[in-house]
XYZ file of C-alpha atoms in Angstrom:
695
model
C -0.009 0.000 -0.014
C 1.293 3.455 -0.840
C 0.091 6.990 -0.075
C 1.483 8.502 -3.268
C -0.496 9.811 -5.947
C 0.799 9.905 -9.468
C -0.791 12.342 -12.077
C 0.057 10.108 -14.972
C 1.538 6.627 -15.046
C 5.344 6.405 -15.447
C 6.612 5.524 -18.783
C 9.936 3.760 -18.338
C 12.439 3.288 -21.194
C 11.920 0.093 -23.318
C 14.571 -2.343 -22.048
C 15.509 -4.883 -24.571
C 15.293 -8.609 -23.459
C 17.536 -11.453 -24.746
C 16.857 -15.066 -24.429
C 19.754 -15.713 -22.138
C 19.292 -19.196 -20.474
C 21.815 -20.525 -18.125
C 21.944 -24.114 -16.781
C 22.917 -24.288 -13.104
C 23.253 -27.966 -12.003
C 20.161 -28.919 -14.055
C 18.056 -25.816 -13.314
C 17.529 -23.485 -16.257
C 17.635 -19.856 -15.288
C 16.662 -16.938 -17.424
C 18.834 -13.721 -17.492
C 17.073 -11.492 -20.019
C 19.069 -8.479 -19.080
C 22.559 -9.833 -19.261
C 23.540 -7.229 -21.863
C 23.319 -4.513 -19.083
C 26.450 -6.104 -17.580
C 28.464 -4.426 -20.243
C 28.845 -1.059 -18.796
C 31.002 0.303 -21.690
C 28.488 -0.564 -24.457
C 26.668 2.463 -26.211
C 23.309 0.446 -25.633
C 23.895 0.479 -21.725
C 25.051 4.190 -21.573
C 21.914 5.056 -23.606
C 19.767 3.059 -21.160
C 21.392 4.812 -18.124
C 20.660 8.239 -19.723
C 17.110 7.267 -20.397
C 16.428 5.865 -16.880
C 18.081 8.954 -15.274
C 15.753 11.131 -17.307
C 12.657 9.364 -15.956
C 13.883 9.266 -12.307
C 15.020 13.078 -12.244
C 11.900 13.985 -14.091
C 9.857 12.367 -11.232
C 12.010 13.745 -8.401
C 11.955 17.267 -9.962
C 8.063 17.336 -9.263
C 8.475 16.789 -5.637
C 7.955 20.396 -4.045
C 9.632 19.460 -0.690
C 12.877 18.414 -2.293
C 14.365 21.945 -2.647
C 13.614 22.641 1.039
C 15.077 19.238 2.114
C 18.216 19.962 0.201
C 18.522 23.449 1.675
C 18.263 21.965 5.276
C 20.612 19.239 4.515
C 23.154 21.881 3.153
C 22.714 23.953 6.224
C 23.201 21.139 8.703
C 26.010 19.493 6.641
C 28.099 22.806 6.910
C 29.931 22.166 10.200
C 33.598 21.701 10.836
C 34.511 17.882 10.846
C 38.049 16.779 12.049
C 39.654 13.495 11.629
C 41.665 11.610 14.497
C 45.088 13.148 14.933
C 48.079 10.895 14.653
C 51.675 11.769 15.854
C 54.796 10.913 13.794
C 58.151 12.197 14.959
C 57.155 15.457 16.732
C 54.390 16.346 14.284
C 50.595 15.822 14.370
C 48.589 14.919 11.238
C 44.872 15.252 10.782
C 42.107 15.874 8.365
C 39.663 18.659 8.448
C 36.500 19.577 6.351
C 35.346 23.193 6.766
C 31.715 21.962 6.222
C 30.773 21.843 2.501
C 34.277 21.014 0.988
C 33.860 17.981 -1.199
C 36.721 16.223 0.366
C 38.456 16.603 3.688
C 41.872 18.565 3.698
C 44.912 17.067 5.339
C 46.734 19.189 7.714
C 50.035 18.974 9.799
C 51.180 20.798 12.894
C 54.308 20.913 14.796
C 52.381 20.544 18.197
C 48.750 20.037 19.284
C 48.463 23.778 19.951
C 50.554 24.745 16.927
C 49.179 26.479 13.939
C 48.251 23.757 11.299
C 49.182 24.147 7.792
C 47.681 22.474 4.680
C 49.654 19.433 3.622
C 47.338 18.010 0.846
C 44.014 19.442 -0.436
C 42.183 16.801 -2.588
C 39.727 19.461 -3.624
C 42.291 21.075 -5.876
C 42.874 17.686 -7.743
C 39.622 17.780 -9.744
C 37.001 20.387 -10.550
C 34.198 18.157 -9.400
C 35.762 16.914 -6.119
C 35.689 13.369 -7.353
C 39.318 12.675 -6.521
C 39.595 11.466 -3.065
C 42.394 10.696 -0.561
C 42.242 6.941 -0.261
C 44.898 6.238 2.336
C 47.991 7.698 3.900
C 51.103 6.212 5.460
C 53.499 8.629 7.192
C 57.205 7.716 7.898
C 58.299 7.282 11.551
C 60.212 10.745 11.603
C 57.252 12.456 10.063
C 59.185 13.819 7.063
C 57.457 11.750 4.351
C 54.015 10.833 3.451
C 52.961 8.143 0.955
C 49.212 8.699 -0.062
C 46.835 7.066 -2.225
C 44.367 8.752 -4.619
C 41.080 7.315 -5.850
C 39.192 8.815 -8.846
C 35.365 8.797 -9.294
C 34.708 6.420 -6.376
C 36.837 3.522 -7.820
C 38.637 1.159 -5.637
C 41.715 1.583 -7.880
C 44.322 3.849 -6.321
C 47.657 5.393 -7.414
C 50.044 6.259 -4.697
C 52.524 9.100 -4.524
C 55.021 10.472 -2.047
C 55.010 13.935 -0.553
C 57.868 15.751 1.339
C 56.141 17.000 4.578
C 58.619 19.923 4.957
C 58.315 21.309 1.466
C 54.763 20.117 0.639
C 56.196 18.945 -2.828
C 55.760 15.477 -4.331
C 58.753 13.244 -5.022
C 58.873 11.598 -8.464
C 57.650 8.326 -6.949
C 54.511 6.923 -8.661
C 52.770 3.713 -7.847
C 49.949 2.379 -9.957
C 47.120 -0.409 -9.814
C 46.858 -0.489 -5.936
C 43.764 -1.896 -4.605
C 42.804 -3.220 -1.016
C 46.138 -2.034 0.329
C 47.755 0.518 2.647
C 51.422 1.213 2.791
C 53.872 0.568 5.626
C 57.294 2.253 5.936
C 60.655 0.666 6.885
C 62.062 2.427 9.918
C 65.044 3.820 7.830
C 62.256 5.810 5.938
C 63.819 4.795 2.578
C 60.834 2.753 1.225
C 57.569 1.067 1.981
C 55.526 -2.145 1.384
C 52.359 -2.214 -0.548
C 50.085 -4.672 -2.436
C 48.821 -4.423 -6.028
C 47.333 -6.215 -8.866
C 48.789 -6.520 -12.424
C 47.649 -3.848 -14.867
C 44.172 -4.693 -16.160
C 42.934 -4.180 -19.778
C 41.620 -0.582 -20.088
C 38.099 -1.495 -21.098
C 37.559 -4.049 -18.300
C 39.425 -2.232 -15.441
C 35.902 -1.536 -13.683
C 34.510 -5.184 -14.028
C 37.336 -7.608 -14.606
C 37.908 -10.073 -11.860
C 40.700 -9.064 -9.428
C 43.113 -11.871 -8.942
C 46.782 -12.630 -7.907
C 47.422 -9.789 -5.440
C 51.109 -9.218 -4.831
C 53.168 -7.708 -2.130
C 55.974 -5.351 -3.162
C 58.633 -3.124 -1.523
C 59.167 0.266 -3.224
C 62.492 2.072 -2.537
C 62.187 5.765 -2.852
C 63.541 7.396 -5.934
C 63.222 4.292 -8.120
C 60.486 3.555 -10.777
C 57.752 1.071 -9.929
C 59.034 -1.314 -12.444
C 62.148 -1.837 -10.273
C 59.859 -2.589 -7.085
C 60.921 -5.814 -5.259
C 58.212 -8.571 -5.379
C 58.234 -9.705 -1.742
C 55.547 -12.337 -1.761
C 52.810 -13.698 -4.070
C 51.139 -17.042 -4.573
C 50.520 -17.999 -8.324
C 48.781 -21.110 -6.884
C 46.110 -19.082 -4.966
C 44.439 -16.363 -7.269
C 42.079 -15.329 -4.523
C 44.621 -14.619 -1.804
C 45.224 -11.047 -0.641
C 48.230 -9.686 1.196
C 48.860 -7.013 3.562
C 52.348 -6.175 4.743
C 53.102 -4.319 7.980
C 56.453 -3.400 9.626
C 56.567 -3.971 13.239
C 57.002 -0.929 15.551
C 60.461 -1.978 16.375
C 61.345 -2.306 12.658
C 62.515 -5.826 13.016
C 59.816 -7.893 11.156
C 57.656 -7.657 8.140
C 54.332 -9.227 9.188
C 52.211 -10.544 6.307
C 48.407 -10.979 6.901
C 46.860 -13.215 4.221
C 43.033 -13.100 3.608
C 40.892 -15.266 1.382
C 37.847 -13.316 0.374
C 36.065 -11.321 3.065
C 36.408 -14.152 5.600
C 37.931 -12.936 8.886
C 40.110 -16.048 8.982
C 43.732 -15.333 8.410
C 47.178 -16.745 7.591
C 50.106 -14.849 9.100
C 53.580 -15.138 7.715
C 56.649 -12.952 8.661
C 60.097 -11.905 7.467
C 63.032 -11.045 9.473
C 64.238 -7.644 8.088
C 67.576 -7.743 9.859
C 68.661 -10.561 7.599
C 69.421 -9.948 3.966
C 67.081 -12.041 1.690
C 65.564 -13.701 4.754
C 62.805 -16.251 3.924
C 59.095 -15.613 4.405
C 58.077 -17.774 7.447
C 54.721 -19.450 7.548
C 53.653 -18.893 11.023
C 49.896 -19.425 11.003
C 49.116 -21.316 7.864
C 45.581 -22.950 8.435
C 42.992 -20.276 7.803
C 41.430 -21.783 10.859
C 40.542 -18.401 12.738
C 40.941 -14.589 12.710
C 44.420 -13.468 13.776
C 44.939 -9.711 13.975
C 48.696 -8.717 14.771
C 48.793 -6.175 17.481
C 52.605 -5.683 18.385
C 55.612 -7.633 19.336
C 58.186 -7.828 22.134
C 61.149 -9.305 20.293
C 60.128 -12.637 19.123
C 56.892 -12.713 21.055
C 53.944 -11.783 18.833
C 50.666 -10.559 20.235
C 47.343 -11.291 18.291
C 43.746 -10.726 18.607
C 42.125 -13.950 17.673
C 38.777 -15.840 17.753
C 40.544 -19.106 17.793
C 38.644 -21.218 20.473
C 37.180 -17.781 21.460
C 34.191 -16.686 19.292
C 34.091 -13.214 20.907
C 37.887 -12.859 20.658
C 40.806 -12.705 23.003
C 44.496 -11.745 23.120
C 47.217 -14.394 22.861
C 50.996 -14.555 22.680
C 52.948 -16.561 20.256
C 56.706 -16.918 20.617
C 57.960 -17.430 17.027
C 60.979 -19.316 18.218
C 58.560 -21.990 19.536
C 55.427 -21.485 17.498
C 53.507 -24.651 18.295
C 50.069 -24.247 19.651
C 50.874 -25.863 22.930
C 53.204 -23.059 23.694
C 50.689 -20.307 22.953
C 49.812 -18.085 25.961
C 46.436 -16.249 26.735
C 47.029 -12.705 27.792
C 43.494 -11.424 27.846
C 40.861 -13.872 27.968
C 37.453 -13.842 26.279
C 34.840 -11.711 27.813
C 31.038 -11.468 27.792
C 31.378 -8.583 25.398
C 32.883 -8.891 21.822
C 36.428 -7.797 21.458
C 36.596 -5.933 18.066
C 40.154 -4.353 18.265
C 43.186 -4.051 20.181
C 46.096 -1.490 20.242
C 49.435 -1.230 22.059
C 50.134 2.230 23.372
C 52.177 3.354 26.495
C 53.146 -0.401 26.806
C 49.512 -1.084 27.464
C 46.693 -2.975 25.561
C 43.917 -0.744 24.651
C 40.856 -2.974 24.046
C 37.783 -2.016 22.177
C 34.626 -4.175 23.092
C 31.077 -4.126 21.892
C 28.429 -4.656 24.544
C 25.077 -5.044 22.807
C 26.309 -3.051 19.842
C 27.780 -0.106 21.787
C 31.321 0.606 22.591
C 33.210 -0.238 25.830
C 36.999 0.487 26.221
C 39.276 -1.265 28.641
C 42.944 -0.712 29.330
C 45.175 -3.709 30.233
C 48.770 -4.067 31.423
C 51.186 -6.071 29.208
C 50.663 -9.180 31.277
C 46.843 -8.870 30.761
C 45.898 -7.450 34.093
C 43.074 -4.938 34.004
C 44.070 -1.364 34.462
C 40.842 0.694 34.079
C 37.795 1.169 31.957
C 37.787 4.403 29.735
C 34.681 6.372 30.748
C 32.788 7.282 27.688
C 30.151 10.143 27.585
C 27.071 7.807 26.873
C 25.984 4.938 24.802
C 27.561 5.192 21.326
C 30.546 4.235 19.261
C 34.129 5.000 20.255
C 36.926 4.539 17.722
C 40.647 5.353 17.335
C 43.039 4.569 20.174
C 46.046 4.281 17.884
C 49.645 5.259 18.290
C 52.964 3.899 18.904
C 54.128 1.758 21.747
C 56.131 4.567 23.379
C 53.297 7.094 23.236
C 51.680 8.207 26.369
C 48.686 9.856 24.613
C 46.114 8.595 22.157
C 43.032 9.991 20.471
C 39.528 8.693 20.030
C 36.230 9.791 18.635
C 32.930 9.364 20.201
C 29.638 9.517 18.289
C 25.837 8.327 18.572
C 22.733 8.937 16.552
C 22.326 12.427 18.224
C 26.002 13.280 18.920
C 28.316 14.279 15.912
C 31.897 12.918 16.223
C 33.632 14.466 19.280
C 37.334 13.993 19.358
C 39.061 13.317 22.683
C 42.733 13.185 23.797
C 43.288 10.303 26.114
C 46.192 10.550 28.752
C 47.305 6.876 29.388
C 49.215 7.924 32.520
C 46.258 9.654 34.205
C 43.292 7.967 32.506
C 41.877 11.531 31.739
C 40.008 12.190 28.559
C 39.972 15.963 27.312
C 37.955 17.188 24.371
C 40.214 18.102 21.452
C 37.530 19.120 19.039
C 33.716 19.076 19.452
C 31.732 19.880 16.200
C 28.998 22.562 16.234
C 25.959 21.415 14.534
C 22.858 23.699 13.882
C 20.329 21.401 15.996
C 19.333 20.752 19.578
C 20.390 17.145 20.460
C 18.329 17.512 23.639
C 15.119 17.339 21.528
C 16.016 13.602 20.557
C 16.268 10.317 22.260
C 17.737 6.873 21.428
C 16.525 3.785 23.039
C 17.671 0.158 22.479
C 14.997 -2.574 22.421
C 15.235 -6.241 21.938
C 12.811 -8.190 19.826
C 12.322 -11.862 18.747
C 13.023 -12.927 15.278
C 11.035 -15.719 13.383
C 13.073 -18.571 15.057
C 12.980 -16.702 18.377
C 16.592 -15.197 18.377
C 16.782 -12.131 20.530
C 17.894 -9.303 18.290
C 18.740 -5.682 19.404
C 17.486 -2.526 17.711
C 18.322 1.179 18.174
C 15.321 3.432 17.854
C 15.932 7.320 17.649
C 13.421 10.023 17.184
C 12.085 13.365 18.534
C 11.092 13.153 22.255
C 7.400 12.962 22.909
C 6.700 10.745 20.026
C 3.139 9.529 19.723
C 2.887 5.698 19.265
C -0.118 5.914 17.019
C 1.123 4.106 14.059
C 1.328 7.104 11.940
C 5.129 7.870 12.231
C 7.131 7.848 8.961
C 9.921 5.325 9.854
C 13.158 4.465 8.144
C 14.402 0.869 8.937
C 18.098 0.745 8.001
C 19.942 -2.628 8.092
C 23.209 -4.498 6.829
C 23.619 -7.948 8.363
C 26.719 -9.424 6.802
C 30.614 -9.771 6.585
C 31.118 -9.584 10.437
C 30.480 -5.753 10.146
C 28.704 -4.252 13.232
C 26.167 -1.433 13.033
C 26.917 0.815 15.994
C 25.413 4.228 16.828
C 26.728 6.944 14.592
C 25.702 10.543 13.486
C 24.166 11.261 10.178
C 22.962 14.539 8.805
C 20.533 12.729 6.480
C 18.974 10.734 9.387
C 18.798 13.886 11.491
C 16.763 15.807 8.880
C 14.690 12.823 8.571
C 13.829 12.967 12.389
C 13.337 16.715 12.153
C 10.477 15.955 9.757
C 8.897 13.649 12.373
C 10.629 10.485 11.248
C 11.663 7.566 13.305
C 15.274 6.079 12.414
C 15.418 2.352 13.393
C 18.691 0.183 13.171
C 18.452 -3.508 14.049
C 21.715 -5.446 14.719
C 20.915 -8.422 12.387
C 22.695 -11.696 12.338
C 25.513 -11.812 9.837
C 27.148 -8.894 11.550
C 29.913 -8.956 14.251
C 27.894 -7.453 17.161
C 28.086 -10.794 19.120
C 31.165 -12.310 17.692
C 31.835 -15.088 15.239
C 28.903 -17.294 16.076
C 26.593 -14.240 15.410
C 28.398 -13.685 12.017
C 28.131 -17.350 10.924
C 24.410 -17.520 11.816
C 23.834 -15.098 8.868
C 26.049 -16.675 6.046
C 25.482 -19.085 3.233
C 22.747 -21.424 3.714
C 21.792 -19.466 6.871
C 21.469 -16.223 5.118
C 17.769 -16.287 5.245
C 18.063 -15.643 9.110
C 19.293 -12.102 8.156
C 16.193 -11.304 6.161
C 13.892 -12.859 8.810
C 15.643 -10.605 11.352
C 14.840 -7.575 9.332
C 11.295 -8.475 8.506
C 10.759 -9.236 12.184
C 12.092 -5.815 13.024
C 9.488 -4.145 10.583
C 6.693 -6.257 12.053
C 7.800 -5.138 15.651
C 7.730 -1.475 14.839
C 4.268 -1.883 13.303
C 2.949 -4.057 16.253
C 4.315 -1.414 18.731
C 2.492 1.490 16.824
C 5.709 3.202 15.990
C 4.602 2.956 12.326
C 2.407 1.199 9.901
C 2.959 -0.285 6.437
C 2.158 2.861 4.438
C 4.624 4.803 6.584
C 7.447 2.290 6.692
C 10.578 2.659 4.469
C 13.401 0.124 4.391
C 16.865 1.130 3.426
C 20.392 -0.397 2.963
C 23.562 -0.283 1.036
C 25.878 -2.793 -0.544
C 25.116 -6.077 1.374
C 22.311 -3.907 2.879
C 21.007 -3.255 -0.605
C 20.781 -7.078 -1.109
C 18.910 -7.125 2.315
C 16.371 -4.551 1.061
C 16.062 -6.416 -2.332
C 15.346 -9.799 -0.732
C 13.007 -8.503 1.870
C 10.965 -6.518 -0.727
C 10.590 -9.559 -2.959
C 9.754 -11.686 0.079
C 7.218 -9.426 1.695
C 6.172 -6.762 -0.767
C 3.077 -5.923 1.146
C 5.021 -4.959 4.236
C 6.532 -1.658 3.372
C 5.622 1.769 2.094
C 8.910 2.428 0.223
C 12.163 0.730 -0.455
C 15.617 2.238 -0.954
C 18.168 -0.346 -2.070
C 21.593 1.126 -2.708
C 24.557 -0.281 -4.572
C 23.138 -3.695 -3.766
C 24.335 -7.182 -4.732
C 21.181 -8.199 -6.565
C 22.265 -11.134 -8.882
C 23.423 -13.733 -6.394
C 24.151 -16.229 -9.290
C 26.862 -14.104 -10.925
C 28.256 -11.671 -8.259
C 31.590 -13.646 -8.083
C 32.243 -13.046 -11.746
C 33.230 -9.316 -11.384
C 35.986 -7.412 -9.717
C 36.451 -8.549 -6.039
C 32.944 -10.295 -6.094
C 34.665 -13.760 -5.720
C 35.802 -12.620 -2.112
C 32.175 -12.669 -0.936
C 31.660 -16.348 -1.458
C 33.040 -16.783 2.144
C 29.710 -15.171 3.343
C 27.309 -15.943 0.526
C 28.480 -19.277 -0.960
C 28.718 -19.545 -4.771
C 26.345 -20.712 -7.560
C 29.172 -22.882 -8.780
C 28.224 -25.401 -5.952
C 24.914 -27.101 -6.348
C 23.885 -27.040 -2.713
C 24.851 -23.317 -2.351
C 23.088 -22.524 -5.772
C 19.781 -23.607 -4.360
C 20.046 -21.329 -1.391
C 21.262 -18.425 -3.313
C 18.507 -18.775 -6.029
C 15.854 -18.935 -3.341
C 16.579 -15.368 -2.243
C 18.466 -13.608 -5.124
C 16.539 -10.356 -5.479
C 16.947 -10.137 -9.325
C 15.686 -13.720 -9.743
C 12.884 -13.392 -7.338
C 10.952 -10.503 -8.822
C 7.646 -11.800 -10.171
C 5.372 -10.473 -12.806
C 1.927 -9.249 -11.624
C 3.077 -8.359 -8.081
C 2.446 -4.858 -6.593
C 5.937 -3.976 -5.368
C 6.468 -0.931 -3.007
C 7.609 2.397 -4.337
C 11.359 1.871 -4.990
C 14.314 4.091 -5.713
C 17.385 1.975 -6.624
C 20.592 3.913 -6.380
C 24.067 3.111 -7.747
C 27.107 4.783 -9.239
C 28.511 4.288 -12.799
C 32.043 3.876 -11.447
C 31.318 1.267 -8.694
C 33.798 -1.328 -9.129
C 33.090 -2.923 -5.779
C 29.535 -4.008 -6.426
C 29.385 -3.471 -10.189
C 26.278 -1.313 -11.334
C 25.004 -4.110 -13.418
C 23.341 -5.563 -10.319
C 21.229 -2.536 -9.850
C 20.719 -2.077 -13.640
C 19.325 -5.625 -14.040
C 17.276 -5.446 -10.879
C 15.718 -2.141 -11.960
C 14.903 -3.348 -15.338
C 13.279 -6.522 -14.113
C 11.328 -4.517 -11.411
C 10.011 -2.224 -14.125
C 8.959 -5.279 -16.152
C 7.170 -6.860 -13.131
C 5.630 -4.009 -11.451
C 1.793 -4.533 -11.470
C 0.768 -1.441 -9.434
C 1.261 2.280 -10.172
C 3.952 2.635 -7.520
C 7.190 4.020 -9.109
C 10.143 1.624 -9.863
C 12.947 4.016 -10.422
C 16.737 3.866 -10.545
C 19.031 6.795 -9.972
C 22.528 6.306 -11.497
C 25.113 8.795 -10.109
C 27.809 9.620 -12.667
C 31.392 9.817 -11.730
C 30.758 7.991 -8.554
C 31.454 4.501 -7.088
C 30.494 2.496 -4.267
C 30.380 5.428 -1.719
C 34.027 5.818 -0.420
C 35.307 9.383 -1.146
C 32.048 10.533 -2.584
C 32.099 14.402 -2.755
C 30.041 16.293 -0.051
C 27.945 17.958 -2.965
C 27.022 14.540 -4.435
C 26.217 13.249 -0.755
C 23.819 16.095 -0.237
C 22.117 15.724 -3.684
C 21.517 12.016 -3.189
C 20.280 12.415 0.273
C 17.799 15.075 -0.811
C 16.560 12.784 -3.556
C 16.022 9.865 -1.211
C 14.366 11.898 1.430
C 12.327 13.699 -1.092
C 11.165 10.242 -2.576
C 10.133 9.103 0.843
C 8.377 12.342 1.676
C 6.209 11.953 -1.471
C 5.743 8.136 -1.159
C 5.021 7.988 2.589
C 2.933 11.160 2.699
C 5.269 13.023 5.164
C 4.182 16.364 6.120
C 7.397 18.653 6.107
C 7.372 21.483 8.636
C 8.173 24.745 7.257
C 10.544 27.311 8.824
C 13.649 24.778 9.143
């Protein structure tokens, strides 16, 4: 059911159909829109143009859209700082004045010193579509390696900047993806990972295989970079190289897909041409290197501890019988550990909100860091000898405040608190627990204006993810704030498949168990309706990437439950996702249609394949980017074409295709505001939201 009224039925572009038929283990599956997978063809480009014309023609007729965009722009215009990091005697941090398309990188000689601009990505393109993808600063603070990503692509090129002069050196590294950089302690070079150069026409769609770990010495061309490690026998392994704080070892973490399980190898950098030693070689658990004390390596691991713990491995006697537990598993989920001031800083999740504890090197508890409320705390980085660290704290009603934490005294002081043009005291967040279809207890955060009437008439946005061990913790968003200003409820359930309760919770939402995730989300929608927060005509569901898949699956399974759907950059074709870019990495969570038993589970919920003619689907606005090389836009293209074919009612089935944009990372502020205004405008129209004037 929808509250929208359309003056005239929408006329969608005619999308050609081919008679593509695929045989999966004896099952014949139609794929009429296969041709849309070719993002470079003139036909696909013409289709994109035609679809955007219809979509923007529709959005342009929503009178509240302009007011929403103005309010978003006003609220977005606040200073936002990134966490400072100290290298040598200098502090480095990013800052966005408010409406800058990209944050600017600054350097200061002291915390109180006058910062100067080190790198302004806004000057690298007229449209703000070149983003800073990553930085690595040498130990002495004199050199910075940095990665640039264009138009939202995952591909990065890396350069080196002299911090003193602000000038770039001639060093130029290309075809880097899914990699940072790690300097050697002599500051003469760094380790990084890359792929071989792809063919130009297929660089945004071709499968990414055979990652390789290299060492680049400053002042030499990339062609002379030393290949440190690769595995021609394992096309799907990815490598990350990290130099230990003491400079003695190169630690190589090896991943296979998005699975948290790791192999860990190392190389002794004090010995010329030392071999790479296979320390942990089973892919049997997650192992995250923390730091080392000579040959003793500390790891955060979920080996025999699904909520994770800290162990010590002496590499001179690495057998499992010699491993020592330093910090045992707790009731809460241990999500990250750092070593600063010779102490472990441990970040825990308790019912999806942060808890921070400090431990001595022997694992004895020192103290808990007092946080200002229920929310998300992140940061706590630094070197082992540092006595200070920085962290941010945010919640649904608190924009990110940055604190300096003194590890000697345990005192937190505000380093930067943003000033946003709203009264956070007018809003409240509560956490409730509801039962999913199989009785599983699932938490959900609900945020709205104080004094909300539970009359079933509140426009509500239900946002979810549920996958890849990723936890949805409280965070501030201008877009959701504007939604709440208009009387909206913002609800975020912590679905299975995420990492909120450790590896068991994650695994409960993977492969053949993926339906649990959709059941959890549907149960959240039903709980909100049953408890009079909202009703079907007033309820929107939203999610991006794996969350886009979530929305697509839930709208095909329960089309009559929602008033509107916003699937963003979603994985919609569950039979072919592994055939593009890094899609093969997701088989650890999804499984693969190449396996007959996993095919059945995937086919049962694949959004693209489960759209059926003659069904009245809710008003839907699909969003994607033409440069998305993470979840290629073909997923959204094919889903939208099929949805338009199947839609029986007069509810809109639209697709908004952002140009010069990718999966989301590095998207310019201007594009973020435009997209948010379009989504909120769409919901205002489809859910019948009355927008208060004067804001």
